CSV table of C-alpha atoms in Angstrom, one decimal:
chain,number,residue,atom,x,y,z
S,1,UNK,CA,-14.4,-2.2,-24.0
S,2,UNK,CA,-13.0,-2.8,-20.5
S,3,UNK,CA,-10.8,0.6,-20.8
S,4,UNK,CA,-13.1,3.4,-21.7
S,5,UNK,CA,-11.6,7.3,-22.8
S,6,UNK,CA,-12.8,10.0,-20.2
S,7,UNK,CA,-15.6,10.8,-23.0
S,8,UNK,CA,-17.0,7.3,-23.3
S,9,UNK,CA,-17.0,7.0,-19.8
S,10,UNK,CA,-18.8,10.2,-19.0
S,11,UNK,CA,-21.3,9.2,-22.2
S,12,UNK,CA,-22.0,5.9,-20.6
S,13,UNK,CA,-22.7,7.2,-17.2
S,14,UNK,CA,-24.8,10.3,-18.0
S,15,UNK,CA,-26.6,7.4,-19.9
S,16,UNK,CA,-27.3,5.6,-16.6
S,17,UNK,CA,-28.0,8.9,-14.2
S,18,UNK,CA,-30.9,9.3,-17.0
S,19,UNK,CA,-32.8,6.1,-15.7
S,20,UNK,CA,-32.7,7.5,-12.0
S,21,UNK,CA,-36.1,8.1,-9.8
S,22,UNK,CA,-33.5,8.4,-6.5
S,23,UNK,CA,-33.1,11.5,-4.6
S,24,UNK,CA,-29.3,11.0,-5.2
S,25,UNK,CA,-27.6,8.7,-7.4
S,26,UNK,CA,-23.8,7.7,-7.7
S,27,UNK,CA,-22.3,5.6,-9.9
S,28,UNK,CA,-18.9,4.1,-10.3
S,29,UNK,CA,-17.0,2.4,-13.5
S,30,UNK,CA,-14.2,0.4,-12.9
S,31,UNK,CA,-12.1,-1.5,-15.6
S,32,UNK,CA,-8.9,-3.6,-15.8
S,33,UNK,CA,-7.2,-5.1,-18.7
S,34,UNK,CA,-3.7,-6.7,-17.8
S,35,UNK,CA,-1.4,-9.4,-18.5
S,36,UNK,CA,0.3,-12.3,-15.9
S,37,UNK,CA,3.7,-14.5,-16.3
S,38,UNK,CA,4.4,-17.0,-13.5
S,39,UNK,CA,7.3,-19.5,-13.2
S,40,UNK,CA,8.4,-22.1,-11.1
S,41,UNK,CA,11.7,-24.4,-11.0
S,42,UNK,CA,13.1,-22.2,-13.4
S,43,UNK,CA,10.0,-23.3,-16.2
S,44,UNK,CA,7.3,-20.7,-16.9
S,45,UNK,CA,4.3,-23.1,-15.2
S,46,UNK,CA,1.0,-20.2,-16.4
S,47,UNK,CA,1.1,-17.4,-18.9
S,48,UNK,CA,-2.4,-15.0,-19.2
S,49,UNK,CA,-4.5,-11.9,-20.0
S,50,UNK,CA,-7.7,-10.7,-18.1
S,51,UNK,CA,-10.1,-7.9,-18.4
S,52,UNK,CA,-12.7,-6.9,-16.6
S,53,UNK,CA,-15.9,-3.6,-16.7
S,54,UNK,CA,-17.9,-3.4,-13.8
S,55,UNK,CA,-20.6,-0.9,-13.0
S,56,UNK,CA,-21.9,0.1,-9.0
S,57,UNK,CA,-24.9,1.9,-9.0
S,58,UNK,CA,-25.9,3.7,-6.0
S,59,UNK,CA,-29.4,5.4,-4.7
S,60,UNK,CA,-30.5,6.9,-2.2
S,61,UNK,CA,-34.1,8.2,-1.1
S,62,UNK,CA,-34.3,9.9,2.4
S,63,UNK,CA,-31.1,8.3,4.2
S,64,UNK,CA,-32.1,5.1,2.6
S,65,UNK,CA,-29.6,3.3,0.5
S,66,UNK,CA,-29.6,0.5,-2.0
S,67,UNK,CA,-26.2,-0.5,-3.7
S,68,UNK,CA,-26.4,-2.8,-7.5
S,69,UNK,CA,-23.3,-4.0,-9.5
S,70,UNK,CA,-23.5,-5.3,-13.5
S,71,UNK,CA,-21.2,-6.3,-15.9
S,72,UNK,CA,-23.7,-6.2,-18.7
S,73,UNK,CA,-23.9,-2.5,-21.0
S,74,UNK,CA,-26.9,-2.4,-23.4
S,75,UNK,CA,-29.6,-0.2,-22.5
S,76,UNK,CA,-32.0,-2.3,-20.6
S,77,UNK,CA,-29.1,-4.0,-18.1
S,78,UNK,CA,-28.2,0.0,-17.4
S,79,UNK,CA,-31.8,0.7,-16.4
S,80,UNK,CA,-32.3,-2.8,-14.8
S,81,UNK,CA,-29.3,-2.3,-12.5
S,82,UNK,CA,-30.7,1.5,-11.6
S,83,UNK,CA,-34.7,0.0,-11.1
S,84,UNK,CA,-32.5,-2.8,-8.6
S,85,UNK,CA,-30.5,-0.6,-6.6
S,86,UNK,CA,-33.8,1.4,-6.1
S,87,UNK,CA,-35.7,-1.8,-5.1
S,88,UNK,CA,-32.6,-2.1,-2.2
S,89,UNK,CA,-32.8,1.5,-1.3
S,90,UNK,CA,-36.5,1.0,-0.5
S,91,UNK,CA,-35.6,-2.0,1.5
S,92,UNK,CA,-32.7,-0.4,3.4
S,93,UNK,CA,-33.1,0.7,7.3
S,94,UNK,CA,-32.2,4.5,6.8
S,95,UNK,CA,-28.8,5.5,7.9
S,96,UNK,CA,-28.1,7.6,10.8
S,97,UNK,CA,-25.1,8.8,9.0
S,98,UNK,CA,-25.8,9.3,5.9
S,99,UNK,CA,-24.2,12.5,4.2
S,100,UNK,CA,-25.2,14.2,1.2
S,101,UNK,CA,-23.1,13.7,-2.6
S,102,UNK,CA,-20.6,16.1,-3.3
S,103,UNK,CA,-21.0,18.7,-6.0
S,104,UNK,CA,-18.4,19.2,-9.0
S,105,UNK,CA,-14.8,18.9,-7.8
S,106,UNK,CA,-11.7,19.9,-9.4
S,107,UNK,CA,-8.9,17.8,-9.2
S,108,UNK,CA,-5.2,18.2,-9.2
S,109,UNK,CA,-3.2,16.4,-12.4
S,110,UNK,CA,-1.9,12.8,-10.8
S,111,UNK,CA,0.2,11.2,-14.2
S,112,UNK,CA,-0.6,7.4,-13.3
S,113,UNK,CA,-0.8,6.5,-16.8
S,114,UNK,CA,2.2,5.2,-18.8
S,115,UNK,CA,2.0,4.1,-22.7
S,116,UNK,CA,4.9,1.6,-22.2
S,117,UNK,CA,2.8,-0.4,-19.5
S,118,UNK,CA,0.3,-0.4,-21.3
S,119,UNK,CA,1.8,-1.8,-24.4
S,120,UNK,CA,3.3,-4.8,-22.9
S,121,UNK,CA,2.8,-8.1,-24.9
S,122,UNK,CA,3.2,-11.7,-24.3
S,123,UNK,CA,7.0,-11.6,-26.0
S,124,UNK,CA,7.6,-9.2,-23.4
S,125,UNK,CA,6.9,-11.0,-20.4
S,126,UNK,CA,8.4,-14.0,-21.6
S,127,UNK,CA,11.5,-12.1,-22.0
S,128,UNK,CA,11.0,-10.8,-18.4
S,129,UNK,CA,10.7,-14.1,-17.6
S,130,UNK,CA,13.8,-15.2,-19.0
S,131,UNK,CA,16.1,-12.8,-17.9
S,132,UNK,CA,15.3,-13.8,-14.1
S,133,UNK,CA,15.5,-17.5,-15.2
S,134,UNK,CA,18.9,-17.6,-17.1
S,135,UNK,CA,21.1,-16.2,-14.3
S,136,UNK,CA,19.3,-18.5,-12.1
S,137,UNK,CA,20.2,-21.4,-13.9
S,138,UNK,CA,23.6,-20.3,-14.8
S,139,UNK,CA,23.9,-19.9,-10.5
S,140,UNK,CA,22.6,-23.7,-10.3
S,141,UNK,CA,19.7,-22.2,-8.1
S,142,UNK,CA,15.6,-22.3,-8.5
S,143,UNK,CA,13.6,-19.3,-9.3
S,144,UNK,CA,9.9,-18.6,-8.7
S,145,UNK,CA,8.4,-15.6,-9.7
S,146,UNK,CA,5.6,-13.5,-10.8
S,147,UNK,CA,5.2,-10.8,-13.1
S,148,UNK,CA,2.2,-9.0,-13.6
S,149,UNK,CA,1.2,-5.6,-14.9
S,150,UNK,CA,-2.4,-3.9,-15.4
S,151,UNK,CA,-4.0,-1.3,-17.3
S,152,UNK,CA,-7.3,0.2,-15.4
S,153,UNK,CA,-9.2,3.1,-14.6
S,154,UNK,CA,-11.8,4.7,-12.1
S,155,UNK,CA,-15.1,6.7,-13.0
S,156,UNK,CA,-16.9,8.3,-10.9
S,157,UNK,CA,-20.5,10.3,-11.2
S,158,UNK,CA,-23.6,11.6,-9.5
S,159,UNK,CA,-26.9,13.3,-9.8
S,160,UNK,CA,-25.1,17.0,-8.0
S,161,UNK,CA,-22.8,17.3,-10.7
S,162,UNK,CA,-19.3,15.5,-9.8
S,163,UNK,CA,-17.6,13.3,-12.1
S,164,UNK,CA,-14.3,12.5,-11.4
S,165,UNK,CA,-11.9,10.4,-14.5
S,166,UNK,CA,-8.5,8.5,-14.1
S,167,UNK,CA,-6.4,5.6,-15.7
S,168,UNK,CA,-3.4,3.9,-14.5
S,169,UNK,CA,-1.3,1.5,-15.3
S,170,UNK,CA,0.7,-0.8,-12.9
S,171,UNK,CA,3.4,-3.8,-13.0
S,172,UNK,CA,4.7,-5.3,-9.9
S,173,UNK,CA,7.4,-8.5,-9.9
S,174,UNK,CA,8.5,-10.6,-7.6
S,175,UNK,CA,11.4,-14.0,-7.1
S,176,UNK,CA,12.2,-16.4,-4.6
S,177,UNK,CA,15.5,-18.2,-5.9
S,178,UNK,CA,16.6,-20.9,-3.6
S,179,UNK,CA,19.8,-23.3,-3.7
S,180,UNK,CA,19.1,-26.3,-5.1
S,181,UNK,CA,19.0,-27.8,-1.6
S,182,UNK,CA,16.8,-25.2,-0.3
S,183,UNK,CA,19.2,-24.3,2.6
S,184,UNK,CA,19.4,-20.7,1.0
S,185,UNK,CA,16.7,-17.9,-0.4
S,186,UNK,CA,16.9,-14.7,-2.2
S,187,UNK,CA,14.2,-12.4,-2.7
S,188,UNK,CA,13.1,-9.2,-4.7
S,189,UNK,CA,10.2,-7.4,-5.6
S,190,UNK,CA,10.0,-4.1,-7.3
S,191,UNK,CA,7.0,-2.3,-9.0
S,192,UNK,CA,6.7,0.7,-11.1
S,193,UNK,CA,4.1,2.6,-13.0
S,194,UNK,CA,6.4,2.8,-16.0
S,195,UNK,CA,7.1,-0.5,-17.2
S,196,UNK,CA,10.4,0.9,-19.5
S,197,UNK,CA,11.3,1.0,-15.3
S,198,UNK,CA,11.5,-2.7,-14.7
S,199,UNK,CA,14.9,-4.3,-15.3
S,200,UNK,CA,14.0,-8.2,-14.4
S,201,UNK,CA,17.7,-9.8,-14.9
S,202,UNK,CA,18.8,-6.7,-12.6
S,203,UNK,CA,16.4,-7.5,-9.5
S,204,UNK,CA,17.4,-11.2,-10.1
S,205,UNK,CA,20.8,-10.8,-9.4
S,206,UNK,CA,19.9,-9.4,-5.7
S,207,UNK,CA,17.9,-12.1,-5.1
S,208,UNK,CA,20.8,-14.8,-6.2
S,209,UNK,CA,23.5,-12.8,-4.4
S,210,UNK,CA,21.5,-13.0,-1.1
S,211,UNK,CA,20.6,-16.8,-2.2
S,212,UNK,CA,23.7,-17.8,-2.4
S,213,UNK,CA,25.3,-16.2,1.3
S,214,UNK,CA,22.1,-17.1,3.0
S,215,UNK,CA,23.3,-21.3,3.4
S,216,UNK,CA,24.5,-22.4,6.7
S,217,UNK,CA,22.7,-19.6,8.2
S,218,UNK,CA,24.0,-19.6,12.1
S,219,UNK,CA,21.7,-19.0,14.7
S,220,UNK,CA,21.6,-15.8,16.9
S,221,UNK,CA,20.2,-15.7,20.0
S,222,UNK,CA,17.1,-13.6,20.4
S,223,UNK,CA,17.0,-10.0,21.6
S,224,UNK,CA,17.3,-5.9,21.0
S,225,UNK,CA,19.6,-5.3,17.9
S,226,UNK,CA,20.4,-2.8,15.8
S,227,UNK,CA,18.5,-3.7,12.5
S,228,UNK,CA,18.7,-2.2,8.6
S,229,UNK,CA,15.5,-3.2,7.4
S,230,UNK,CA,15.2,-2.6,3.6
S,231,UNK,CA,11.5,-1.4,2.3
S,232,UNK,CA,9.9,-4.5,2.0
S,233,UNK,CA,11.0,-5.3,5.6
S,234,UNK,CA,9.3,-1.4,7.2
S,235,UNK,CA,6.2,-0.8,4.3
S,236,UNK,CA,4.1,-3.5,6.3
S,237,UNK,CA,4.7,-2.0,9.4
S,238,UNK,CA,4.4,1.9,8.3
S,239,UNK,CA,1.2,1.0,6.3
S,240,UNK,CA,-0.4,-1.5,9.1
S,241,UNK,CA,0.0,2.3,10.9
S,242,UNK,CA,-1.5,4.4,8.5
S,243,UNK,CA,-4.5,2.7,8.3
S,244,UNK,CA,-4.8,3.0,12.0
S,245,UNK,CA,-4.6,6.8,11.6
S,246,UNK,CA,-8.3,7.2,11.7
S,247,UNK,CA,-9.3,10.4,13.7
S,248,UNK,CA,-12.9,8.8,14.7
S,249,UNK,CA,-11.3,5.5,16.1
S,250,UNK,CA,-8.9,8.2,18.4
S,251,UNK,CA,-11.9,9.8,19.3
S,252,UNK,CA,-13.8,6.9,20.6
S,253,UNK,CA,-10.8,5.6,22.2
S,254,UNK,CA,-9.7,2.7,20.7
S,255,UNK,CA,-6.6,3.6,18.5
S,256,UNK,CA,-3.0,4.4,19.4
S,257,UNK,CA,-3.6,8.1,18.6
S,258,UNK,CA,-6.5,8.1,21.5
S,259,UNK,CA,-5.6,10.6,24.1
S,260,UNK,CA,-4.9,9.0,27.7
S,261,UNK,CA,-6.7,11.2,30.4
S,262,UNK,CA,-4.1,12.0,33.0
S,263,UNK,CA,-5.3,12.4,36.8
S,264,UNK,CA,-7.8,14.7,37.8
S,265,UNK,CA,-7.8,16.3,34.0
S,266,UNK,CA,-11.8,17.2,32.8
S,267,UNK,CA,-12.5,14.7,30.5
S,268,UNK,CA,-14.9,17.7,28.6
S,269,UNK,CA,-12.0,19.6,28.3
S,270,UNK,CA,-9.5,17.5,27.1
S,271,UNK,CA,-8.7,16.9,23.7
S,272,UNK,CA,-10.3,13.0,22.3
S,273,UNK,CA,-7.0,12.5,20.1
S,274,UNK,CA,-3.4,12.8,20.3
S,275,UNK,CA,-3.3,15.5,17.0
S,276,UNK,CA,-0.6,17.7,17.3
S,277,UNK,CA,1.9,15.7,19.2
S,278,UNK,CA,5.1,15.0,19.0
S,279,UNK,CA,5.6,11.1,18.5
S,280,UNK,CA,8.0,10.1,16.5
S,281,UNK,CA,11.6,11.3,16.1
S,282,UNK,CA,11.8,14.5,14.3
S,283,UNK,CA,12.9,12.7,11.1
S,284,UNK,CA,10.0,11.2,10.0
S,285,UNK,CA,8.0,12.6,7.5
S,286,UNK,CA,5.2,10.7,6.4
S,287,UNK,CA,2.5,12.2,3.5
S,288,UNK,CA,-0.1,11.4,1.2
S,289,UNK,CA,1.1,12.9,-2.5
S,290,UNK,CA,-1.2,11.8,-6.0
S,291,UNK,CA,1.1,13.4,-8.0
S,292,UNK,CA,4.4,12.1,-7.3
S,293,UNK,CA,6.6,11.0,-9.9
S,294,UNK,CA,7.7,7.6,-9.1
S,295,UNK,CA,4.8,6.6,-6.9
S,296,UNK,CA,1.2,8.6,-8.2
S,297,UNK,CA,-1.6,7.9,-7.4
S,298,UNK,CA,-5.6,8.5,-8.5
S,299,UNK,CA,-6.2,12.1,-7.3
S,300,UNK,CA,-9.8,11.8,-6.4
S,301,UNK,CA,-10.8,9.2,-3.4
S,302,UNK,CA,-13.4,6.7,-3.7
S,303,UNK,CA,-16.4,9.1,-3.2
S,304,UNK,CA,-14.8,11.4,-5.6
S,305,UNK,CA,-13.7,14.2,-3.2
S,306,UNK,CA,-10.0,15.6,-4.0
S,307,UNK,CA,-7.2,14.2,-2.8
S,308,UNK,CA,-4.4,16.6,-2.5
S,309,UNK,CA,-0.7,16.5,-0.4
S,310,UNK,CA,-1.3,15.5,2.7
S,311,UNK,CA,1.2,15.6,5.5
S,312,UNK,CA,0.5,13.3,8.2
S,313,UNK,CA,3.6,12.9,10.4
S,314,UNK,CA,5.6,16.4,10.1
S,315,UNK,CA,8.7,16.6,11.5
S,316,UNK,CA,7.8,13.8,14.3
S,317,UNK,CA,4.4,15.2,14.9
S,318,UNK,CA,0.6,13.7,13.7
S,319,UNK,CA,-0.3,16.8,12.2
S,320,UNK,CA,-3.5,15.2,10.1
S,321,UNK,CA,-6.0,12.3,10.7
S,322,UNK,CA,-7.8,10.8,7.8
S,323,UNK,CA,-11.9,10.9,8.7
S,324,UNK,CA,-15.3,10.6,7.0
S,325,UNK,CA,-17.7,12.8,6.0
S,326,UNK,CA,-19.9,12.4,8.7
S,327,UNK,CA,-17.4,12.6,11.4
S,328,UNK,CA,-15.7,15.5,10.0
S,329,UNK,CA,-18.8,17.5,10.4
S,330,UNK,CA,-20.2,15.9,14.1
S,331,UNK,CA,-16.6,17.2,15.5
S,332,UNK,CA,-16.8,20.4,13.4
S,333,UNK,CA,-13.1,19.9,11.1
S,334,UNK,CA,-12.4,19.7,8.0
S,335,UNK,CA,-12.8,16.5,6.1
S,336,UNK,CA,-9.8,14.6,5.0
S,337,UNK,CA,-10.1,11.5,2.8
S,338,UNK,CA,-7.3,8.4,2.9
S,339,UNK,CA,-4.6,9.0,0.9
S,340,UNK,CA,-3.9,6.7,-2.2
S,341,UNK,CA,-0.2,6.3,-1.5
S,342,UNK,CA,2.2,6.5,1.6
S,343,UNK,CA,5.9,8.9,1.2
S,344,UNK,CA,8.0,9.2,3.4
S,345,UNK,CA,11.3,10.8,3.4
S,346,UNK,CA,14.4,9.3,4.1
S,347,UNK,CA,18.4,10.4,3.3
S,348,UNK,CA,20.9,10.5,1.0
S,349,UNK,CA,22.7,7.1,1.9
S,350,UNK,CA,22.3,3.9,-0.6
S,351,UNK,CA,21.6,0.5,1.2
S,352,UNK,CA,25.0,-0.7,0.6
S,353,UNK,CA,26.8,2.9,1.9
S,354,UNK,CA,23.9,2.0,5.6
S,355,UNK,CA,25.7,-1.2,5.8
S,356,UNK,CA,29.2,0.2,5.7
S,357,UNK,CA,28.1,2.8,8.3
S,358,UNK,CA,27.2,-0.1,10.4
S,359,UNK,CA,29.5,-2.0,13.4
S,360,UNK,CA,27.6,-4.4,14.4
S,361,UNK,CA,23.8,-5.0,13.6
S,362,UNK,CA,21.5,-7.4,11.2
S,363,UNK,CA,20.1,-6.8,7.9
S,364,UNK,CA,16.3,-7.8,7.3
S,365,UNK,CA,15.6,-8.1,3.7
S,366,UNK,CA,11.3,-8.6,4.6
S,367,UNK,CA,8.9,-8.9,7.1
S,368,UNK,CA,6.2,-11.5,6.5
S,369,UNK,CA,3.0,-13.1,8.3
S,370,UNK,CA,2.9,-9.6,10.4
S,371,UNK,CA,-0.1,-10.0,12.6
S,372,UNK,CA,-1.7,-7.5,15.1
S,373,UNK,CA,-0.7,-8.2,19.2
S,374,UNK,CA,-2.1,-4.9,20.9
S,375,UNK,CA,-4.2,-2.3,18.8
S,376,UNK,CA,-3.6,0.6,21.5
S,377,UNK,CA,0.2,0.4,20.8
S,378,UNK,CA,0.3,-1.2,17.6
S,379,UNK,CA,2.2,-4.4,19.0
S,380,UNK,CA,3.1,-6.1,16.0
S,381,UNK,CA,4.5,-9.6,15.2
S,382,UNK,CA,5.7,-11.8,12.4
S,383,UNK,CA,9.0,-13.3,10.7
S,384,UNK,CA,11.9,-12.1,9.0
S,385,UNK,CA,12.6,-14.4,5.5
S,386,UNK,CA,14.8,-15.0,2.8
S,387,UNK,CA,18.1,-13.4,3.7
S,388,UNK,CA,18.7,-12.5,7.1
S,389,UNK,CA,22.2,-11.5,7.5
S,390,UNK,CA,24.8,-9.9,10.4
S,391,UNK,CA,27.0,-7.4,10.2
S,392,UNK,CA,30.0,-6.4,11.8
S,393,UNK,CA,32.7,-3.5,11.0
S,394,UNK,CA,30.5,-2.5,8.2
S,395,UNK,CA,30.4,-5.8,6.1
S,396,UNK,CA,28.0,-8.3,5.7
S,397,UNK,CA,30.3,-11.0,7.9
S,398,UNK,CA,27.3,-14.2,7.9
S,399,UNK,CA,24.0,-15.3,7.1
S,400,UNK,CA,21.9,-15.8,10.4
S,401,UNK,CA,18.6,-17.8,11.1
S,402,UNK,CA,15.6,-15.7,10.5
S,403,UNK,CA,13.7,-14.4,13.9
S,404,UNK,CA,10.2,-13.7,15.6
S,405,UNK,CA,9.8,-10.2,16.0
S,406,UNK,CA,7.7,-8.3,18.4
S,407,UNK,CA,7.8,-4.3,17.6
S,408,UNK,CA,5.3,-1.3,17.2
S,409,UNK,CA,6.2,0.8,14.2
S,410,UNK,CA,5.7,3.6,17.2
S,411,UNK,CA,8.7,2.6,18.9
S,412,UNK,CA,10.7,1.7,15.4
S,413,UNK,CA,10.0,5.2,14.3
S,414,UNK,CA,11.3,6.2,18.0
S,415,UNK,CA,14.5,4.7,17.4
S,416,UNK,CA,16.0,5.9,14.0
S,417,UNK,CA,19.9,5.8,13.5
S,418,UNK,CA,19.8,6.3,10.1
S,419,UNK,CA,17.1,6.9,7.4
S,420,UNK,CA,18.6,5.8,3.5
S,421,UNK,CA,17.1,6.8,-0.1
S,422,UNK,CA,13.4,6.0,-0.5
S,423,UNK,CA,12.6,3.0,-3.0
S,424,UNK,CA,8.9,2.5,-4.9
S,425,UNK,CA,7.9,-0.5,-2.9
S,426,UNK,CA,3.6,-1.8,-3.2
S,427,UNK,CA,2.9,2.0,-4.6
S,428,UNK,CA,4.4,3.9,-1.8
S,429,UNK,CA,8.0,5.6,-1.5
S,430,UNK,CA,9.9,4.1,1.9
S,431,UNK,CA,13.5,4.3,2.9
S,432,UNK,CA,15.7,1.8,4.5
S,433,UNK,CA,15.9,2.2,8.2
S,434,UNK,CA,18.7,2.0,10.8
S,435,UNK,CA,16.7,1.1,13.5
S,436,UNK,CA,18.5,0.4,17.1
S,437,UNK,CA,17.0,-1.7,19.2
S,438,UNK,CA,14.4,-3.9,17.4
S,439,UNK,CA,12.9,-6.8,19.5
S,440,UNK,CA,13.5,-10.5,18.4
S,441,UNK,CA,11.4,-12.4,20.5
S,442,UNK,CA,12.7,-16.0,19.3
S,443,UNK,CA,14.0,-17.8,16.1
S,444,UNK,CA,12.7,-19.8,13.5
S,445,UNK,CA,14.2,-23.0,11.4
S,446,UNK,CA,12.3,-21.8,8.1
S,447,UNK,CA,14.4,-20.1,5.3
């Protein structure tokens, strides 16, 4: 029962809106049925299936709201949960912002629903499983990985007529293979909506290539370099960004994108956010897009208003700011919901054609433990890991020790040499990046 058709869903909730006493009511289905494989020294170590149905009721009387969850279907848990979330409602202080339910919607078509994901079996991930493990062995390394994939999908209705419908389906895989010694680590991930997509024994055989020339790493000492970081090195940086494009944390000042009074200017005149500027070199493209191909996404947001492309970076300048209801109306512009996936555009070069195009500069195959130094310019810092490597006259030449870094995704996107072919990475699209000079602050032992 945890993955309900559009009609049973709609059944089930028109069901529930029957129970309501609330000025407004919204409720919201969610349900998950997926599959897991994890391994460890080369052994699969855990093998399993969940599933999961949860209903959220929500009502509201005045600007008072009460919020109830169940897991539990038959008639008298449905009107149990409304009668509770009622009780809260009651019991709520009212809510200065509280903003009335949408009305119908209509809602562009988002495919995030694939039959072959959905029709994964046991014998499949163990084959997944095996076709990392094999070459590993064969290599006389250690792998580690994860392999998970998902069925779910999102319902959505309320007492003003909206109800929004979508299913999706998801896998995402992971390895770490190490030398037996542990002096050298490869890593890959790669997710897809389309499982027929995932090619396990392929993504290995990065991971074991950059196992294998990442012993006797030499150090480097720290400073500016030029830098190809591949996706999973930029996507925690570019979405640690995004999420800080809010236009009501601009407004009050306390984001990146707040506009800096110059001297003498009327603060009554001048504009609270930075919308409309030029920031970033004129490459960089970033937008919101449900209906991509390779990276779709649901095309409703979580309150059921449409999600459509959305530009947010065009041609170098913030063009959009994600916002809320409420805000969207006290500064008198339109509202525009978070996007459900991040784009952005890149070039025509592979990875391996950036690092031929390269004299001298150091390849970062991830970013990890990134961690938040300075909101107001987005002064970021973490670790590089599991293949760090230099290169010179356009050829990897030797592995290096991994780095400290201290950058702002503002200045990265400042300093682009070269922008490569977007890869799916965590449900967004993100090229590798040519980035000159990207700060190492100091150097760490770890692989």
């Amino acid at each position: 029962m945890t993955i309900l058709s559009e009609k049973n869903a709609k059944e089930l909730l028109t069901k529930v809106l029957k129970y309501s006493k609330a000025d407004e009511i919204e409720c919201n289905l969610d349900g998950s049925i997926g599959g897991n494989i994890r391994y460890a020294r080369n052994t699969v170590s855990t093998a399993g299936e969940e599933s999961d149905l949860v209903l959220a009721v929500q009502s509201t009387f005045g600007k008072k709201t009460g919020t109830a969850t169940i897991n539990e279907f038959d008639d008298a848990s449905l009107e149990k949960v409304v009668r509770r979330s009622e009780e809260l409602a009651k019991l709520a202080p009212e809510n200065a912002e509280h903003m009335p339910l949408f009305g119908p919607q209509k809602y562009s078509p988002s495919k995030t629903y694939f039959e072959s994901t959905a029709n994964v079996t046991p014998e499949n991930r163990a084959q997944a499983a095996e076709d990392s493990i094999v070459p590993s062995k064969k290599n006389k390394l250690v792998a580690a990985g994860f392999l998970e994939e998902f069925v779910t999908f999102s319902a959505i209705i309320n007492n003003k007529g909206l109800f929004a419908y979508n299913k999706s389906t998801d896998v995402d895989f992971s390895v770490t293979i190490r030398t037996e010694d542990g002096k050298g680590s490869g890593w890959v991930t790669r997710n897809f909506s389309d499982y027929s997509l995932l090619d396990t024994a392929k993504a290995s055989s990065i991971a074991i290539q950059k196992s294998k020339g990442s012993v006797d790493a030499k150090a480097m000492e720290p400073g500016k370099y030029t830098v190809i970081l591949e996706p999973a090195a930029s996507v925690g940086l570019l979405g640690n960004m995004v999420r800080n494009f809010a236009q009501r944390g601009a407004d009050e000042g306390r984001s990146f994108l707040s506009y800096k009074l110059k001297e003498g200017e009327d603060a009554e005149k001048a504009p609270k956010n930075k919308l409309g500027q030029k920031m970033f070199d004129e490459r960089v493209n970033i937008y919101t897009d449900p209906s991509h191909p390779i990276a779709p996404a649901a095309p409703f947001s979580g309150d059921g208003y449409p999600r459509n492309r959305t530009d947010w970076i065009k041609n170098g300048t913030v063009v959009n700011m994600p916002n809320s209801p409420y805000w969207a109306k006290k500064t008198g512009v339109a509202y525009v919901p978070r996007g459900g996936n991040i784009i952005m555009d890149g070039g025509n070069e592979s990875l391996e054609e950036m690092i031929k195009n390269t004299r001298r500069g150091i390849l970062v195959t991830r970013l990890w433990y990134i961690r938040s130094l300075d909101p107001q310019t987005l002064l970021y810092t973490g670790l590089t890991r599991d293949g760090t490597f230099y290169i010179e006259d356009g050829k990897i030449k030797y592995p290096i020790k991994n780095f400290r870094f201290n950058e702002s995704p503002i200045v990265m996107l400042n300093n682009i040499e070269a922008l490569g072919k977007p890869e799916r990475i965590d449900g967004n699209m993100i090229p590798p990046m040519k980035i000159r000079d990207f700060t190492f602050s100091s150097l760490s032992d770890a692989v």
